mmCIF file of C-alpha atoms in Angstrom:
data_model
loop_
_atom_site.group_PDB
_atom_site.id
_atom_site.type_symbol
_atom_site.label_atom_id
_atom_site.label_comp_id
_atom_site.label_asym_id
_atom_site.label_seq_id
_atom_site.Cartn_x
_atom_site.Cartn_y
_atom_site.Cartn_z
ATOM 1 C CA UNK A 1 57.948 123.966 189.138
ATOM 2 C CA UNK A 2 60.738 121.368 189.964
ATOM 3 C CA UNK A 3 58.216 118.535 189.815
ATOM 4 C CA UNK A 4 57.737 119.682 186.166
ATOM 5 C CA UNK A 5 61.390 119.547 185.763
ATOM 6 C CA UNK A 6 61.686 116.174 187.355
ATOM 7 C CA UNK A 7 59.116 114.543 185.191
ATOM 8 C CA UNK A 8 60.305 116.257 181.914
ATOM 9 C CA UNK A 9 63.741 114.615 182.784
ATOM 10 C CA UNK A 10 61.934 111.124 183.454
ATOM 11 C CA UNK A 11 60.053 111.330 179.982
ATOM 12 C CA UNK A 12 63.588 112.082 178.299
ATOM 13 C CA UNK A 13 65.344 109.110 180.071
ATOM 14 C CA UNK A 14 62.561 106.992 178.999
ATOM 15 C CA UNK A 15 62.428 108.282 175.616
ATOM 16 C CA UNK A 16 66.240 107.582 175.384
ATOM 17 C CA UNK A 17 65.836 103.862 176.695
ATOM 18 C CA UNK A 18 63.090 103.424 174.056
ATOM 19 C CA UNK A 19 65.381 104.710 171.428
ATOM 20 C CA UNK A 20 68.067 102.270 172.561
ATOM 21 C CA UNK A 21 65.821 99.623 172.595
ATOM 22 C CA UNK A 22 64.870 100.321 169.026
ATOM 23 C CA UNK A 23 68.188 100.444 167.806
ATOM 24 C CA UNK A 24 69.242 97.311 169.230
ATOM 25 C CA UNK A 25 65.802 95.742 167.752
ATOM 26 C CA UNK A 26 66.710 97.084 164.193
ATOM 27 C CA UNK A 27 70.370 96.128 164.627
ATOM 28 C CA UNK A 28 68.908 92.276 165.625
ATOM 29 C CA UNK A 29 66.752 92.269 162.412
ATOM 30 C CA UNK A 30 69.599 93.183 160.233
ATOM 31 C CA UNK A 31 71.756 90.518 161.824
ATOM 32 C CA UNK A 32 69.009 87.954 161.038
ATOM 33 C CA UNK A 33 68.181 89.174 157.750
ATOM 34 C CA UNK A 34 72.118 88.974 156.622
ATOM 35 C CA UNK A 35 71.776 85.455 158.039
ATOM 36 C CA UNK A 36 69.486 84.574 155.532
ATOM 37 C CA UNK A 37 71.380 85.605 152.621
ATOM 38 C CA UNK A 38 73.294 82.998 150.545
ATOM 39 C CA UNK A 39 76.329 83.756 148.009
ATOM 40 C CA UNK A 40 74.128 83.304 144.894
ATOM 41 C CA UNK A 41 71.491 86.050 146.164
ATOM 42 C CA UNK A 42 74.524 88.624 146.046
ATOM 43 C CA UNK A 43 75.532 87.155 142.832
ATOM 44 C CA UNK A 44 72.311 87.277 141.088
ATOM 45 C CA UNK A 45 72.054 91.056 142.271
ATOM 46 C CA UNK A 46 75.074 91.798 140.160
ATOM 47 C CA UNK A 47 74.013 90.316 136.736
ATOM 48 C CA UNK A 48 75.763 92.922 134.401
ATOM 49 C CA UNK A 49 78.361 93.900 136.578
ATOM 50 C CA UNK A 50 81.950 92.953 136.753
ATOM 51 C CA UNK A 51 83.247 90.827 139.683
ATOM 52 C CA UNK A 52 86.685 89.296 140.600
ATOM 53 C CA UNK A 53 87.099 85.495 141.745
ATOM 54 C CA UNK A 54 89.882 84.271 143.144
ATOM 55 C CA UNK A 55 90.126 80.502 142.143
ATOM 56 C CA UNK A 56 91.417 77.798 144.307
ATOM 57 C CA UNK A 57 94.271 77.445 141.951
ATOM 58 C CA UNK A 58 95.579 80.615 143.095
ATOM 59 C CA UNK A 59 94.291 82.264 139.659
ATOM 60 C CA UNK A 60 91.871 85.314 139.753
ATOM 61 C CA UNK A 61 89.647 86.029 136.888
ATOM 62 C CA UNK A 62 87.432 89.407 136.162
ATOM 63 C CA UNK A 63 84.500 89.125 134.380
ATOM 64 C CA UNK A 64 80.692 90.451 133.829
ATOM 65 C CA UNK A 65 78.157 88.203 135.863
ATOM 66 C CA UNK A 66 75.750 86.874 132.948
ATOM 67 C CA UNK A 67 73.831 84.021 135.019
ATOM 68 C CA UNK A 68 73.665 82.445 138.654
ATOM 69 C CA UNK A 69 72.654 78.901 139.302
ATOM 70 C CA UNK A 70 72.918 77.298 142.531
ATOM 71 C CA UNK A 71 75.862 75.412 141.608
ATOM 72 C CA UNK A 72 77.560 77.672 139.200
ATOM 73 C CA UNK A 73 78.245 81.097 137.739
ATOM 74 C CA UNK A 74 78.596 82.207 134.116
ATOM 75 C CA UNK A 75 80.812 85.113 133.657
ATOM 76 C CA UNK A 76 81.893 87.122 130.323
ATOM 77 C CA UNK A 77 85.741 87.038 130.614
ATOM 78 C CA UNK A 78 87.830 88.658 127.612
ATOM 79 C CA UNK A 79 85.159 88.031 125.128
ATOM 80 C CA UNK A 80 84.479 84.377 126.222
ATOM 81 C CA UNK A 81 81.565 82.778 128.594
ATOM 82 C CA UNK A 82 83.010 80.828 131.331
ATOM 83 C CA UNK A 83 81.375 78.828 133.534
ATOM 84 C CA UNK A 84 82.820 78.937 137.198
ATOM 85 C CA UNK A 85 81.595 76.225 139.768
ATOM 86 C CA UNK A 86 81.141 77.943 142.832
ATOM 87 C CA UNK A 87 83.118 75.252 145.072
ATOM 88 C CA UNK A 88 86.055 76.307 142.950
ATOM 89 C CA UNK A 89 86.045 80.079 144.237
ATOM 90 C CA UNK A 90 87.989 80.907 147.458
ATOM 91 C CA UNK A 91 86.559 84.417 147.713
ATOM 92 C CA UNK A 92 84.930 87.131 145.523
ATOM 93 C CA UNK A 93 85.676 90.931 145.236
ATOM 94 C CA UNK A 94 83.073 93.600 144.052
ATOM 95 C CA UNK A 95 80.182 92.165 145.353
ATOM 96 C CA UNK A 96 78.828 95.025 147.470
ATOM 97 C CA UNK A 97 76.227 94.138 150.376
ATOM 98 C CA UNK A 98 72.991 94.024 147.915
ATOM 99 C CA UNK A 99 71.195 90.841 147.504
ATOM 100 C CA UNK A 100 68.363 89.699 144.964
ATOM 101 C CA UNK A 101 66.722 86.466 146.084
ATOM 102 C CA UNK A 102 65.348 84.151 142.985
ATOM 103 C CA UNK A 103 62.387 85.126 141.173
ATOM 104 C CA UNK A 104 58.930 83.533 142.040
ATOM 105 C CA UNK A 105 59.461 81.367 138.729
ATOM 106 C CA UNK A 106 62.657 80.293 139.816
ATOM 107 C CA UNK A 107 61.881 79.127 143.271
ATOM 108 C CA UNK A 108 59.030 77.451 142.153
ATOM 109 C CA UNK A 109 61.175 75.398 139.547
ATOM 110 C CA UNK A 110 63.757 75.059 142.157
ATOM 111 C CA UNK A 111 61.015 73.345 144.714
ATOM 112 C CA UNK A 112 59.536 71.324 142.108
ATOM 113 C CA UNK A 113 62.537 69.959 141.038
ATOM 114 C CA UNK A 114 63.049 66.149 141.555
ATOM 115 C CA UNK A 115 65.410 65.328 144.636
ATOM 116 C CA UNK A 116 69.048 65.324 143.096
ATOM 117 C CA UNK A 117 67.938 67.174 140.058
ATOM 118 C CA UNK A 118 69.825 70.316 141.016
ATOM 119 C CA UNK A 119 73.279 69.025 141.508
ATOM 120 C CA UNK A 120 75.648 66.068 140.406
ATOM 121 C CA UNK A 121 76.872 65.361 136.820
ATOM 122 C CA UNK A 122 74.429 62.692 136.855
ATOM 123 C CA UNK A 123 71.540 64.633 137.446
ATOM 124 C CA UNK A 124 68.482 64.460 135.420
ATOM 125 C CA UNK A 125 67.994 66.817 132.548
ATOM 126 C CA UNK A 126 64.406 67.859 133.595
ATOM 127 C CA UNK A 127 62.342 70.232 131.282
ATOM 128 C CA UNK A 128 63.942 70.741 127.865
ATOM 129 C CA UNK A 129 62.608 74.411 128.034
ATOM 130 C CA UNK A 130 65.810 75.684 129.726
ATOM 131 C CA UNK A 131 69.053 75.832 127.779
ATOM 132 C CA UNK A 132 72.907 76.375 127.935
ATOM 133 C CA UNK A 133 74.677 79.738 128.150
ATOM 134 C CA UNK A 134 74.501 81.795 125.225
ATOM 135 C CA UNK A 135 77.981 81.555 123.278
ATOM 136 C CA UNK A 136 78.836 78.177 125.112
ATOM 137 C CA UNK A 137 75.837 76.060 124.319
ATOM 138 C CA UNK A 138 74.147 78.430 121.911
ATOM 139 C CA UNK A 139 70.723 79.338 123.941
ATOM 140 C CA UNK A 140 70.010 81.448 127.071
ATOM 141 C CA UNK A 141 69.604 79.357 130.146
ATOM 142 C CA UNK A 142 66.267 79.327 131.909
ATOM 143 C CA UNK A 143 65.045 78.156 135.150
ATOM 144 C CA UNK A 144 66.879 77.742 138.559
ATOM 145 C CA UNK A 145 67.048 73.744 138.332
ATOM 146 C CA UNK A 146 70.239 73.707 135.735
ATOM 147 C CA UNK A 147 72.802 72.066 137.543
ATOM 148 C CA UNK A 148 76.596 71.648 136.510
ATOM 149 C CA UNK A 149 75.816 68.286 135.146
ATOM 150 C CA UNK A 150 73.122 69.466 133.337
ATOM 151 C CA UNK A 151 75.011 72.169 131.806
ATOM 152 C CA UNK A 152 77.712 69.538 130.775
ATOM 153 C CA UNK A 153 75.225 67.535 129.117
ATOM 154 C CA UNK A 154 73.754 70.636 127.228
ATOM 155 C CA UNK A 155 77.620 71.384 126.133
ATOM 156 C CA UNK A 156 77.659 67.879 125.001
ATOM 157 C CA UNK A 157 74.394 67.973 123.113
ATOM 158 C CA UNK A 158 75.437 71.077 121.358
ATOM 159 C CA UNK A 159 78.883 69.700 119.997
ATOM 160 C CA UNK A 160 80.636 72.627 121.779
ATOM 161 C CA UNK A 161 84.361 73.039 121.608
ATOM 162 C CA UNK A 162 85.287 74.186 125.173
ATOM 163 C CA UNK A 163 88.499 74.566 127.310
ATOM 164 C CA UNK A 164 88.215 72.701 130.714
ATOM 165 C CA UNK A 165 90.456 73.947 133.368
ATOM 166 C CA UNK A 166 91.576 71.837 136.026
ATOM 167 C CA UNK A 167 93.866 72.600 138.960
ATOM 168 C CA UNK A 168 97.070 71.922 137.010
ATOM 169 C CA UNK A 169 96.239 72.205 133.171
ATOM 170 C CA UNK A 170 93.867 72.937 130.495
ATOM 171 C CA UNK A 171 91.814 70.587 128.349
ATOM 172 C CA UNK A 172 90.801 71.432 124.711
ATOM 173 C CA UNK A 173 87.759 69.354 123.285
ATOM 174 C CA UNK A 174 84.265 68.178 122.732
ATOM 175 C CA UNK A 175 82.364 66.567 125.619
ATOM 176 C CA UNK A 176 81.315 63.183 124.506
ATOM 177 C CA UNK A 177 79.515 61.732 127.376
ATOM 178 C CA UNK A 178 78.605 62.431 131.163
ATOM 179 C CA UNK A 179 78.659 60.618 133.714
ATOM 180 C CA UNK A 180 77.453 60.741 137.431
ATOM 181 C CA UNK A 181 80.517 62.420 138.681
ATOM 182 C CA UNK A 182 82.593 62.604 135.554
ATOM 183 C CA UNK A 183 82.837 63.057 132.025
ATOM 184 C CA UNK A 184 84.451 62.252 128.893
ATOM 185 C CA UNK A 185 86.403 64.854 126.553
ATOM 186 C CA UNK A 186 87.444 64.315 123.100
ATOM 187 C CA UNK A 187 90.473 66.296 122.326
ATOM 188 C CA UNK A 188 90.389 68.535 119.538
ATOM 189 C CA UNK A 189 93.527 70.351 118.039
ATOM 190 C CA UNK A 190 93.388 74.059 117.340
ATOM 191 C CA UNK A 191 93.562 73.763 113.672
ATOM 192 C CA UNK A 192 90.719 71.031 113.970
ATOM 193 C CA UNK A 193 88.127 73.076 115.850
ATOM 194 C CA UNK A 194 85.080 72.857 114.016
ATOM 195 C CA UNK A 195 85.640 69.058 112.803
ATOM 196 C CA UNK A 196 85.663 65.944 114.790
ATOM 197 C CA UNK A 197 88.642 63.923 114.731
ATOM 198 C CA UNK A 198 87.981 60.458 112.865
ATOM 199 C CA UNK A 199 90.007 57.307 113.052
ATOM 200 C CA UNK A 200 91.425 57.849 116.767
ATOM 201 C CA UNK A 201 90.026 58.120 120.464
ATOM 202 C CA UNK A 202 92.259 60.064 122.979
ATOM 203 C CA UNK A 203 89.359 60.979 125.123
ATOM 204 C CA UNK A 204 90.271 62.342 128.660
ATOM 205 C CA UNK A 205 88.185 61.364 131.493
ATOM 206 C CA UNK A 206 87.786 64.324 133.871
ATOM 207 C CA UNK A 207 86.096 64.175 137.417
ATOM 208 C CA UNK A 208 83.540 66.922 137.593
ATOM 209 C CA UNK A 209 84.848 67.727 141.083
ATOM 210 C CA UNK A 210 88.194 68.530 139.457
ATOM 211 C CA UNK A 211 86.680 71.355 137.236
ATOM 212 C CA UNK A 212 87.809 74.817 138.218
ATOM 213 C CA UNK A 213 86.069 76.485 135.061
ATOM 214 C CA UNK A 214 84.842 75.733 131.626
ATOM 215 C CA UNK A 215 85.332 78.237 128.953
ATOM 216 C CA UNK A 216 84.114 78.959 125.209
ATOM 217 C CA UNK A 217 86.140 79.223 122.396
ATOM 218 C CA UNK A 218 86.350 81.088 119.543
ATOM 219 C CA UNK A 219 86.034 78.833 116.232
#
């Protein structure tokens, strides 16, 4: 009888050790899985939800996540659509712990993109089947290869009036030309939105790295 109790106690100890091993293995797997998650995956899972972004300028903005790309996110803020470069955000609130990886279509498009296509103002435009944000550029964006430079080019092509926020000021106008690391903005006065200024060239040249966010305007 005492041997039965001894073996029963030994069996319970083995079960306890195995349980601890399973818990440790599960914790290791959880940590390993978390290490593979990127910020865009967490933002992608929040399409249609509100988040708060603390910008590098010290300003906080809150908006609904509309689209997520490798370099920037499109938010709906107070009735306007705003492009926010990820590098211009110090921290995010309201993300939770969930994550959504890119769809197969997005992943394949990204992998097939020529080197350099996904970043920089001078990145190639790639297939024309993608488009700019609805409200900012008139059409809904598709594909994962739309870098910030490509978004700027499409805003320029659509002749959209935008508000470009840099660290210390705001610029209102139309994007005229997009270079590799900069773009030209032709200022447009509030009362002249919807028609191009003639006989003057007061363009402002803005470095892409200086952009904090780009917002649409209500014409």
